[in-house]
């Protein structure tokens, strides 16, 4: 595949732009919400709409990369490809292919928790060099090629890491570029990557097998979309983008091209769980701690994908599966070990957990998350209490905003918010609000 093809694949697979298609029909707000929980195998007949599914969907919408951020990622990817292969580059003529890996490759990249946090785009740089090249020489050469001469665009913004070269931008985005050499005789896209840490004499240079492209392809196959949920999420996302455009540039038309937001419940669950993890590790006491890698979360969530009826059930179920897996490993006295299903030599847990303390901390975090998701799904919490839990799990800004929007949307259409439960009852459901709410389960999420 040529570099041009690589760029096209990058756009089509991970940053696809859908030319201005309008929904085939205008659903009412109530039908839109019902579609969120629609599953052909488990049709809903209750007439009661669970708010937690709507709130989680809107939180997920709010943490997607914006159209502007998507476009920046595309532009910077293409600029970087041309820059590395420029005439003055030591890698001129040696770049065979560049393609995204990790979250960007599967559409799971999420926005930053705060303006202080960075978000990364991971890219593989396939080089036409011997696979047995010196790891230090390969990484040093890629660093030199990107950094360029004093005064050039990336000089002073480029950092050489153990396995990649990182370029940091002023707006908080950074691109991690991993040099690799394709092994054409093996399964598609299995490659050699390089590990070198010259500042630590105790770490020997070595090469590793990897297949991030294969892992992304496997993930997509394991997390197929369900048409109704995918359409619901896409329409809700496009409406969210439209509101942002109107708010920021009154009178300007909505762009005719919009990002593709059709995603499976499992993929949205992955994004929400990543957001929860990032909120935890944005705290000062965890600033220097290594968090569980997104690639591991992706693998484990794909293993258990789409076995549920609703978004909230999917998030709850996936978190419980993660917890059960870690508890099993702990009971066996070992650390979790996972490999790429498309390359058994590509170990996804080679750097996390580094010790049992890392694994134990995630177990404690997941126990708390599972308990709170369980409380949110009972329907026994007031919207105020739901808002507090959601703010703690996913961040104050997105959670508070979607709860406020949810209440505003419920009022004009004739729907009622049932006291205590937070449920919205449609006027056509034939169901009356319960005279008394059930007793909430015992917990201490809000203090004694």
Tab-separated table of C-alpha atoms in Angstrom:
chain	number	residue	atom	x	y	z
A	1	UNK	CA	0.000	0.000	0.000
A	2	UNK	CA	1.329	3.403	-0.927
A	3	UNK	CA	1.549	6.356	1.395
A	4	UNK	CA	-1.433	7.869	-0.365
A	5	UNK	CA	-3.385	4.689	0.242
A	6	UNK	CA	-2.333	4.785	3.867
A	7	UNK	CA	-3.695	8.290	4.214
A	8	UNK	CA	-6.932	7.241	2.569
A	9	UNK	CA	-7.222	4.235	4.841
A	10	UNK	CA	-6.638	6.493	7.813
A	11	UNK	CA	-9.480	8.754	6.775
A	12	UNK	CA	-11.859	6.030	5.741
A	13	UNK	CA	-11.317	3.727	8.695
A	14	UNK	CA	-10.850	5.991	11.679
A	15	UNK	CA	-11.688	9.558	10.768
A	16	UNK	CA	-14.397	8.895	8.204
A	17	UNK	CA	-16.328	11.898	6.988
A	18	UNK	CA	-19.940	11.296	5.994
A	19	UNK	CA	-21.084	13.646	3.261
A	20	UNK	CA	-24.084	15.632	4.503
A	21	UNK	CA	-26.667	12.891	4.896
A	22	UNK	CA	-29.835	13.800	6.709
A	23	UNK	CA	-31.792	11.290	8.801
A	24	UNK	CA	-34.400	9.464	6.777
A	25	UNK	CA	-37.081	10.596	9.206
A	26	UNK	CA	-37.434	12.905	12.188
A	27	UNK	CA	-37.975	10.885	15.331
A	28	UNK	CA	-39.635	12.479	18.300
A	29	UNK	CA	-37.517	12.797	21.421
A	30	UNK	CA	-39.389	9.911	23.044
A	31	UNK	CA	-38.846	7.588	20.080
A	32	UNK	CA	-35.179	8.593	19.997
A	33	UNK	CA	-34.808	7.600	23.631
A	34	UNK	CA	-36.664	4.323	23.071
A	35	UNK	CA	-34.294	3.490	20.238
A	36	UNK	CA	-31.367	3.776	22.624
A	37	UNK	CA	-32.543	0.643	24.402
A	38	UNK	CA	-33.985	-1.136	21.380
A	39	UNK	CA	-32.780	-4.638	20.707
A	40	UNK	CA	-34.686	-6.844	18.218
A	41	UNK	CA	-34.160	-9.871	20.447
A	42	UNK	CA	-35.427	-8.077	23.563
A	43	UNK	CA	-38.093	-5.549	22.560
A	44	UNK	CA	-39.064	-3.126	25.304
A	45	UNK	CA	-42.704	-3.121	26.334
A	46	UNK	CA	-42.539	-1.271	29.645
A	47	UNK	CA	-43.233	2.231	28.299
A	48	UNK	CA	-40.875	3.579	30.974
A	49	UNK	CA	-37.662	5.148	29.715
A	50	UNK	CA	-34.617	4.630	31.915
A	51	UNK	CA	-32.739	7.912	32.320
A	52	UNK	CA	-29.365	6.327	33.004
A	53	UNK	CA	-29.133	5.034	29.421
A	54	UNK	CA	-29.931	8.452	28.009
A	55	UNK	CA	-27.500	10.182	30.374
A	56	UNK	CA	-24.668	7.752	29.602
A	57	UNK	CA	-25.240	8.165	25.870
A	58	UNK	CA	-25.111	11.939	26.158
A	59	UNK	CA	-21.981	11.813	28.304
A	60	UNK	CA	-20.409	9.602	25.644
A	61	UNK	CA	-21.432	12.110	22.974
A	62	UNK	CA	-19.860	14.953	24.947
A	63	UNK	CA	-16.481	13.213	25.288
A	64	UNK	CA	-16.056	12.403	21.600
A	65	UNK	CA	-13.323	14.246	19.755
A	66	UNK	CA	-14.864	17.270	18.088
A	67	UNK	CA	-14.923	17.689	14.331
A	68	UNK	CA	-12.161	20.279	14.709
A	69	UNK	CA	-10.002	17.838	16.657
A	70	UNK	CA	-10.657	15.099	14.086
A	71	UNK	CA	-9.610	17.404	11.274
A	72	UNK	CA	-6.481	18.433	13.162
A	73	UNK	CA	-5.540	14.794	13.601
A	74	UNK	CA	-5.978	14.149	9.866
A	75	UNK	CA	-4.010	17.241	8.868
A	76	UNK	CA	-1.172	16.513	11.268
A	77	UNK	CA	-0.983	12.892	10.194
A	78	UNK	CA	-0.625	13.901	6.545
A	79	UNK	CA	1.828	16.704	7.324
A	80	UNK	CA	3.969	14.386	9.422
A	81	UNK	CA	4.039	11.751	6.679
A	82	UNK	CA	5.352	14.281	4.177
A	83	UNK	CA	7.781	15.795	6.705
A	84	UNK	CA	9.481	12.511	7.581
A	85	UNK	CA	9.912	11.741	3.875
A	86	UNK	CA	11.187	15.200	2.865
A	87	UNK	CA	14.388	15.467	0.832
A	88	UNK	CA	16.526	16.554	3.799
A	89	UNK	CA	15.285	13.757	6.051
A	90	UNK	CA	17.602	10.850	6.923
A	91	UNK	CA	14.562	8.625	6.215
A	92	UNK	CA	13.807	10.113	2.795
A	93	UNK	CA	12.540	7.327	0.527
A	94	UNK	CA	12.405	4.805	3.387
A	95	UNK	CA	8.846	5.373	4.644
A	96	UNK	CA	6.695	2.632	3.117
A	97	UNK	CA	3.491	3.238	5.034
A	98	UNK	CA	2.013	5.185	7.931
A	99	UNK	CA	-1.200	4.121	9.622
A	100	UNK	CA	-3.003	4.730	12.926
A	101	UNK	CA	-2.959	2.276	15.784
A	102	UNK	CA	-4.702	2.015	19.129
A	103	UNK	CA	-7.742	4.109	19.993
A	104	UNK	CA	-7.685	6.168	16.815
A	105	UNK	CA	-7.721	3.024	14.680
A	106	UNK	CA	-10.923	1.734	16.302
A	107	UNK	CA	-12.670	5.073	16.845
A	108	UNK	CA	-12.226	5.036	20.630
A	109	UNK	CA	-10.243	8.236	21.114
A	110	UNK	CA	-11.859	10.541	23.667
A	111	UNK	CA	-11.495	14.169	24.653
A	112	UNK	CA	-9.279	15.335	27.501
A	113	UNK	CA	-10.469	15.406	31.096
A	114	UNK	CA	-9.069	18.925	31.513
A	115	UNK	CA	-7.182	21.509	29.490
A	116	UNK	CA	-4.022	20.491	31.346
A	117	UNK	CA	-4.212	16.929	30.041
A	118	UNK	CA	-2.842	15.834	26.688
A	119	UNK	CA	-4.432	13.400	24.279
A	120	UNK	CA	-2.419	11.311	21.902
A	121	UNK	CA	-2.661	9.970	18.380
A	122	UNK	CA	-0.703	6.743	17.884
A	123	UNK	CA	0.857	6.081	14.487
A	124	UNK	CA	2.962	3.267	13.057
A	125	UNK	CA	5.776	4.321	10.692
A	126	UNK	CA	6.612	1.317	8.511
A	127	UNK	CA	10.210	1.686	7.337
A	128	UNK	CA	12.021	0.000	4.472
A	129	UNK	CA	15.034	-1.031	6.544
A	130	UNK	CA	16.366	-4.385	7.797
A	131	UNK	CA	14.294	-5.860	10.626
A	132	UNK	CA	17.493	-6.552	12.570
A	133	UNK	CA	18.576	-2.922	12.620
A	134	UNK	CA	19.901	-1.517	15.878
A	135	UNK	CA	16.909	-0.419	18.001
A	136	UNK	CA	18.798	2.612	19.271
A	137	UNK	CA	19.820	3.628	15.761
A	138	UNK	CA	16.263	3.272	14.427
A	139	UNK	CA	14.690	5.360	17.180
A	140	UNK	CA	17.470	7.963	17.084
A	141	UNK	CA	17.125	8.298	13.312
A	142	UNK	CA	13.352	8.729	13.459
A	143	UNK	CA	13.841	11.340	16.173
A	144	UNK	CA	16.365	13.179	14.010
A	145	UNK	CA	14.100	12.980	10.965
A	146	UNK	CA	11.155	14.506	12.821
A	147	UNK	CA	13.022	17.066	14.926
A	148	UNK	CA	14.828	18.509	11.928
A	149	UNK	CA	17.222	21.409	12.002
A	150	UNK	CA	17.193	24.270	14.544
A	151	UNK	CA	14.351	26.598	13.701
A	152	UNK	CA	12.308	23.978	11.832
A	153	UNK	CA	8.671	23.310	12.698
A	154	UNK	CA	9.192	20.422	15.146
A	155	UNK	CA	12.522	21.389	16.618
A	156	UNK	CA	12.088	21.630	20.378
A	157	UNK	CA	8.749	19.791	20.247
A	158	UNK	CA	10.105	16.292	19.691
A	159	UNK	CA	10.920	13.758	22.397
A	160	UNK	CA	12.469	10.340	21.900
A	161	UNK	CA	10.903	7.663	24.078
A	162	UNK	CA	11.674	3.991	24.608
A	163	UNK	CA	9.613	2.725	21.657
A	164	UNK	CA	8.372	5.821	19.866
A	165	UNK	CA	9.054	9.450	19.081
A	166	UNK	CA	6.556	11.958	20.441
A	167	UNK	CA	5.649	15.315	18.913
A	168	UNK	CA	3.780	17.693	21.234
A	169	UNK	CA	1.541	20.492	20.017
A	170	UNK	CA	0.583	23.622	21.900
A	171	UNK	CA	-3.104	22.687	21.989
A	172	UNK	CA	-2.460	19.531	24.049
A	173	UNK	CA	-2.439	16.987	21.241
A	174	UNK	CA	0.611	14.822	20.775
A	175	UNK	CA	1.460	12.232	18.149
A	176	UNK	CA	3.380	9.110	19.129
A	177	UNK	CA	5.178	7.656	16.106
A	178	UNK	CA	6.417	4.083	16.472
A	179	UNK	CA	8.975	2.860	13.919
A	180	UNK	CA	8.313	-0.624	12.598
A	181	UNK	CA	9.454	-3.034	9.906
A	182	UNK	CA	6.842	-5.184	8.204
A	183	UNK	CA	7.334	-8.956	8.066
A	184	UNK	CA	5.581	-9.822	4.788
A	185	UNK	CA	6.015	-13.557	5.243
A	186	UNK	CA	3.812	-13.518	8.353
A	187	UNK	CA	0.136	-12.734	9.025
A	188	UNK	CA	-0.836	-9.342	7.508
A	189	UNK	CA	0.827	-6.393	9.217
A	190	UNK	CA	2.850	-8.338	11.781
A	191	UNK	CA	5.886	-6.131	12.253
A	192	UNK	CA	9.073	-5.701	14.241
A	193	UNK	CA	9.132	-2.750	16.623
A	194	UNK	CA	12.125	-1.498	18.599
A	195	UNK	CA	12.847	-0.951	22.293
A	196	UNK	CA	15.801	1.164	23.385
A	197	UNK	CA	16.450	3.100	26.602
A	198	UNK	CA	20.064	4.297	26.407
A	199	UNK	CA	19.802	6.375	29.575
A	200	UNK	CA	19.326	3.156	31.596
A	201	UNK	CA	22.287	0.775	31.307
A	202	UNK	CA	20.257	-2.016	32.905
A	203	UNK	CA	17.791	-2.125	29.990
A	204	UNK	CA	19.048	-3.981	26.950
A	205	UNK	CA	18.010	-2.932	23.474
A	206	UNK	CA	15.705	-5.473	21.875
A	207	UNK	CA	13.083	-6.003	19.202
A	208	UNK	CA	9.480	-7.130	19.642
A	209	UNK	CA	6.707	-8.498	17.455
A	210	UNK	CA	3.572	-6.395	17.138
A	211	UNK	CA	0.432	-6.257	15.040
A	212	UNK	CA	-1.651	-3.201	16.028
A	213	UNK	CA	-3.427	-3.205	12.668
A	214	UNK	CA	-4.511	-6.817	13.226
A	215	UNK	CA	-5.717	-6.028	16.736
A	216	UNK	CA	-7.831	-3.119	15.471
A	217	UNK	CA	-9.300	-5.297	12.729
A	218	UNK	CA	-10.108	-8.033	15.268
A	219	UNK	CA	-11.708	-5.512	17.632
A	220	UNK	CA	-14.026	-4.245	14.901
A	221	UNK	CA	-15.079	-7.785	14.073
A	222	UNK	CA	-15.830	-8.503	17.737
A	223	UNK	CA	-17.864	-5.326	18.305
A	224	UNK	CA	-20.375	-5.116	15.445
A	225	UNK	CA	-22.854	-2.300	15.394
A	226	UNK	CA	-26.535	-2.816	16.032
A	227	UNK	CA	-28.260	-0.611	13.496
A	228	UNK	CA	-30.785	1.070	15.780
A	229	UNK	CA	-28.313	1.953	18.516
A	230	UNK	CA	-25.707	3.078	15.979
A	231	UNK	CA	-28.246	5.325	14.236
A	232	UNK	CA	-29.453	6.743	17.549
A	233	UNK	CA	-25.927	7.570	18.679
A	234	UNK	CA	-24.965	9.108	15.346
A	235	UNK	CA	-28.018	11.366	15.236
A	236	UNK	CA	-27.565	12.427	18.842
A	237	UNK	CA	-23.898	13.213	18.151
A	238	UNK	CA	-24.619	15.239	15.031
A	239	UNK	CA	-27.287	17.211	16.916
A	240	UNK	CA	-24.725	17.877	19.659
A	241	UNK	CA	-22.222	19.148	17.087
A	242	UNK	CA	-24.863	21.329	15.459
A	243	UNK	CA	-25.664	22.980	18.776
A	244	UNK	CA	-21.980	23.687	19.357
A	245	UNK	CA	-21.584	25.244	15.906
A	246	UNK	CA	-24.607	27.489	16.419
A	247	UNK	CA	-23.386	28.506	19.872
A	248	UNK	CA	-19.917	29.431	18.664
A	249	UNK	CA	-20.688	30.929	15.267
A	250	UNK	CA	-24.267	32.173	15.076
A	251	UNK	CA	-25.512	32.461	11.520
A	252	UNK	CA	-22.884	30.208	9.987
A	253	UNK	CA	-24.255	27.050	8.337
A	254	UNK	CA	-23.464	23.651	9.743
A	255	UNK	CA	-20.651	22.102	7.668
A	256	UNK	CA	-21.934	19.781	4.962
A	257	UNK	CA	-19.591	17.041	6.071
A	258	UNK	CA	-19.836	15.552	9.544
A	259	UNK	CA	-17.825	12.949	11.442
A	260	UNK	CA	-19.152	9.381	11.358
A	261	UNK	CA	-20.435	8.535	14.810
A	262	UNK	CA	-22.036	5.141	14.235
A	263	UNK	CA	-20.671	2.973	16.994
A	264	UNK	CA	-21.526	-0.200	18.861
A	265	UNK	CA	-22.599	-0.289	22.497
A	266	UNK	CA	-19.358	-2.076	23.368
A	267	UNK	CA	-17.279	0.679	21.790
A	268	UNK	CA	-19.214	3.358	23.686
A	269	UNK	CA	-18.776	1.328	26.887
A	270	UNK	CA	-15.025	1.251	26.217
A	271	UNK	CA	-14.953	5.030	25.812
A	272	UNK	CA	-16.903	5.581	29.016
A	273	UNK	CA	-14.659	3.216	30.986
A	274	UNK	CA	-11.578	4.964	29.583
A	275	UNK	CA	-13.062	8.308	30.588
A	276	UNK	CA	-13.662	7.011	34.135
A	277	UNK	CA	-10.063	5.786	34.304
A	278	UNK	CA	-8.746	9.111	33.051
A	279	UNK	CA	-10.787	11.042	35.614
A	280	UNK	CA	-9.244	8.906	38.373
A	281	UNK	CA	-5.697	9.374	37.125
A	282	UNK	CA	-6.113	13.110	36.634
A	283	UNK	CA	-6.003	13.430	40.411
A	284	UNK	CA	-2.794	14.776	41.922
A	285	UNK	CA	-2.050	11.666	43.976
A	286	UNK	CA	-1.988	9.567	40.787
A	287	UNK	CA	-0.139	11.971	38.530
A	288	UNK	CA	2.994	9.810	38.371
A	289	UNK	CA	1.278	6.443	38.368
A	290	UNK	CA	0.931	4.279	35.260
A	291	UNK	CA	-2.686	3.656	34.365
A	292	UNK	CA	-4.087	0.486	32.818
A	293	UNK	CA	-3.386	0.652	29.072
A	294	UNK	CA	-6.214	1.337	26.656
A	295	UNK	CA	-5.085	-1.526	24.450
A	296	UNK	CA	-5.708	-3.990	27.292
A	297	UNK	CA	-9.137	-2.519	28.029
A	298	UNK	CA	-9.980	-2.770	24.328
A	299	UNK	CA	-9.023	-6.441	24.182
A	300	UNK	CA	-10.949	-7.425	27.313
A	301	UNK	CA	-14.064	-5.461	26.376
A	302	UNK	CA	-14.121	-6.947	22.883
A	303	UNK	CA	-13.964	-10.419	24.445
A	304	UNK	CA	-17.320	-9.767	26.138
A	305	UNK	CA	-18.942	-7.373	23.680
A	306	UNK	CA	-22.620	-6.834	22.906
A	307	UNK	CA	-24.183	-9.426	25.173
A	308	UNK	CA	-26.540	-6.936	26.780
A	309	UNK	CA	-29.766	-5.062	26.051
A	310	UNK	CA	-28.974	-1.465	26.979
A	311	UNK	CA	-26.026	0.893	27.191
A	312	UNK	CA	-26.052	1.053	30.984
A	313	UNK	CA	-26.166	-2.733	31.168
A	314	UNK	CA	-23.236	-2.957	28.743
A	315	UNK	CA	-21.106	-0.567	30.802
A	316	UNK	CA	-22.016	-2.335	34.053
A	317	UNK	CA	-21.456	-5.794	32.563
A	318	UNK	CA	-18.105	-4.887	31.004
A	319	UNK	CA	-16.833	-3.384	34.253
A	320	UNK	CA	-17.926	-6.494	36.136
A	321	UNK	CA	-16.118	-8.710	33.602
A	322	UNK	CA	-12.944	-6.649	34.015
A	323	UNK	CA	-13.225	-6.950	37.782
A	324	UNK	CA	-13.903	-10.689	37.678
A	325	UNK	CA	-10.883	-11.262	35.454
A	326	UNK	CA	-8.542	-9.336	37.757
A	327	UNK	CA	-9.937	-11.049	40.859
A	328	UNK	CA	-9.328	-14.419	39.215
A	329	UNK	CA	-5.722	-13.520	38.455
A	330	UNK	CA	-5.224	-12.255	42.000
A	331	UNK	CA	-6.688	-15.471	43.468
A	332	UNK	CA	-4.211	-17.447	41.366
A	333	UNK	CA	-1.355	-15.324	42.675
A	334	UNK	CA	-0.361	-13.862	39.326
A	335	UNK	CA	-0.589	-10.719	37.234
A	336	UNK	CA	-2.950	-10.518	34.291
A	337	UNK	CA	-1.399	-11.620	30.996
A	338	UNK	CA	-2.943	-10.860	27.604
A	339	UNK	CA	-1.715	-11.130	24.032
A	340	UNK	CA	-2.866	-9.788	20.704
A	341	UNK	CA	-5.263	-12.364	19.186
A	342	UNK	CA	-3.692	-11.676	15.783
A	343	UNK	CA	-0.113	-12.096	17.036
A	344	UNK	CA	0.587	-14.275	20.063
A	345	UNK	CA	4.045	-12.740	20.506
A	346	UNK	CA	2.535	-9.260	20.848
A	347	UNK	CA	2.068	-9.054	24.630
A	348	UNK	CA	-0.427	-6.376	25.656
A	349	UNK	CA	0.529	-6.472	29.333
A	350	UNK	CA	4.307	-6.244	29.037
A	351	UNK	CA	4.448	-2.906	30.898
A	352	UNK	CA	1.271	-2.942	32.999
A	353	UNK	CA	0.722	-4.178	35.615
A	354	UNK	CA	4.327	-3.774	36.685
A	355	UNK	CA	3.547	-5.108	40.162
A	356	UNK	CA	0.674	-6.564	42.145
A	357	UNK	CA	0.000	-3.117	43.600
A	358	UNK	CA	-1.020	-1.862	40.136
A	359	UNK	CA	-3.465	-4.708	39.731
A	360	UNK	CA	-4.802	-4.366	43.276
A	361	UNK	CA	-5.478	-0.668	42.764
A	362	UNK	CA	-7.487	-1.364	39.630
A	363	UNK	CA	-9.485	-4.013	41.497
A	364	UNK	CA	-10.412	-1.461	44.160
A	365	UNK	CA	-11.295	1.105	41.523
A	366	UNK	CA	-13.460	-1.361	39.620
A	367	UNK	CA	-15.259	-2.510	42.761
A	368	UNK	CA	-16.250	1.101	43.383
A	369	UNK	CA	-17.256	1.634	39.753
A	370	UNK	CA	-19.362	-1.533	39.606
A	371	UNK	CA	-21.157	-0.641	42.843
A	372	UNK	CA	-21.970	2.862	41.617
A	373	UNK	CA	-23.126	1.650	38.215
A	374	UNK	CA	-25.372	-0.840	40.007
A	375	UNK	CA	-26.880	1.950	42.078
A	376	UNK	CA	-27.417	4.084	38.971
A	377	UNK	CA	-29.241	1.254	37.217
A	378	UNK	CA	-31.679	0.503	40.039
A	379	UNK	CA	-33.911	3.452	39.172
A	380	UNK	CA	-34.119	4.281	42.881
A	381	UNK	CA	-31.958	7.400	42.848
A	382	UNK	CA	-33.154	10.941	42.377
A	383	UNK	CA	-31.731	12.855	39.446
A	384	UNK	CA	-29.723	14.912	41.930
A	385	UNK	CA	-28.085	11.790	43.351
A	386	UNK	CA	-27.565	10.342	39.881
A	387	UNK	CA	-25.875	13.570	38.861
A	388	UNK	CA	-23.493	13.371	41.826
A	389	UNK	CA	-22.496	9.805	40.992
A	390	UNK	CA	-22.051	10.577	37.300
A	391	UNK	CA	-19.931	13.643	38.073
A	392	UNK	CA	-17.654	11.542	40.266
A	393	UNK	CA	-17.318	8.829	37.637
A	394	UNK	CA	-17.026	10.804	34.414
A	395	UNK	CA	-16.195	14.358	35.440
A	396	UNK	CA	-18.253	17.290	36.618
A	397	UNK	CA	-18.506	19.198	33.356
A	398	UNK	CA	-20.026	16.555	31.049
A	399	UNK	CA	-22.197	14.919	33.705
A	400	UNK	CA	-23.785	18.089	35.011
A	401	UNK	CA	-24.396	19.399	31.513
A	402	UNK	CA	-26.206	16.281	30.278
A	403	UNK	CA	-28.389	16.046	33.395
A	404	UNK	CA	-29.458	19.665	32.928
A	405	UNK	CA	-30.219	19.007	29.251
A	406	UNK	CA	-32.148	15.864	30.133
A	407	UNK	CA	-34.447	17.741	32.498
A	408	UNK	CA	-35.000	20.540	29.969
A	409	UNK	CA	-35.887	18.074	27.211
A	410	UNK	CA	-38.353	16.212	29.433
A	411	UNK	CA	-40.484	19.245	30.245
A	412	UNK	CA	-41.940	20.603	26.975
A	413	UNK	CA	-42.981	17.317	25.349
A	414	UNK	CA	-45.483	16.234	27.963
A	415	UNK	CA	-43.191	13.708	29.625
A	416	UNK	CA	-42.924	13.564	33.406
A	417	UNK	CA	-39.878	12.995	35.604
A	418	UNK	CA	-40.989	10.507	38.246
A	419	UNK	CA	-39.960	11.745	41.717
A	420	UNK	CA	-37.037	9.883	43.280
A	421	UNK	CA	-36.623	7.442	40.374
A	422	UNK	CA	-35.632	10.003	37.771
A	423	UNK	CA	-37.582	8.029	35.146
A	424	UNK	CA	-39.363	9.839	32.367
A	425	UNK	CA	-42.869	8.518	31.707
A	426	UNK	CA	-44.293	9.248	28.254
A	427	UNK	CA	-47.853	10.557	28.064
A	428	UNK	CA	-48.760	7.755	25.676
A	429	UNK	CA	-47.434	4.937	27.808
A	430	UNK	CA	-50.608	4.465	29.842
A	431	UNK	CA	-48.493	4.130	32.959
A	432	UNK	CA	-48.902	6.383	35.947
A	433	UNK	CA	-46.118	7.509	38.193
A	434	UNK	CA	-45.803	5.279	41.269
A	435	UNK	CA	-47.340	6.710	44.401
A	436	UNK	CA	-44.197	5.997	46.365
A	437	UNK	CA	-40.682	5.273	45.237
A	438	UNK	CA	-38.934	2.115	46.287
A	439	UNK	CA	-36.512	2.322	49.180
A	440	UNK	CA	-33.062	3.057	47.770
A	441	UNK	CA	-30.374	0.449	48.464
A	442	UNK	CA	-27.983	1.124	51.317
A	443	UNK	CA	-24.814	2.942	50.307
A	444	UNK	CA	-22.469	5.690	51.462
A	445	UNK	CA	-21.722	7.328	48.126
A	446	UNK	CA	-22.907	10.712	49.416
A	447	UNK	CA	-21.612	10.494	52.979
A	448	UNK	CA	-23.177	9.188	56.191
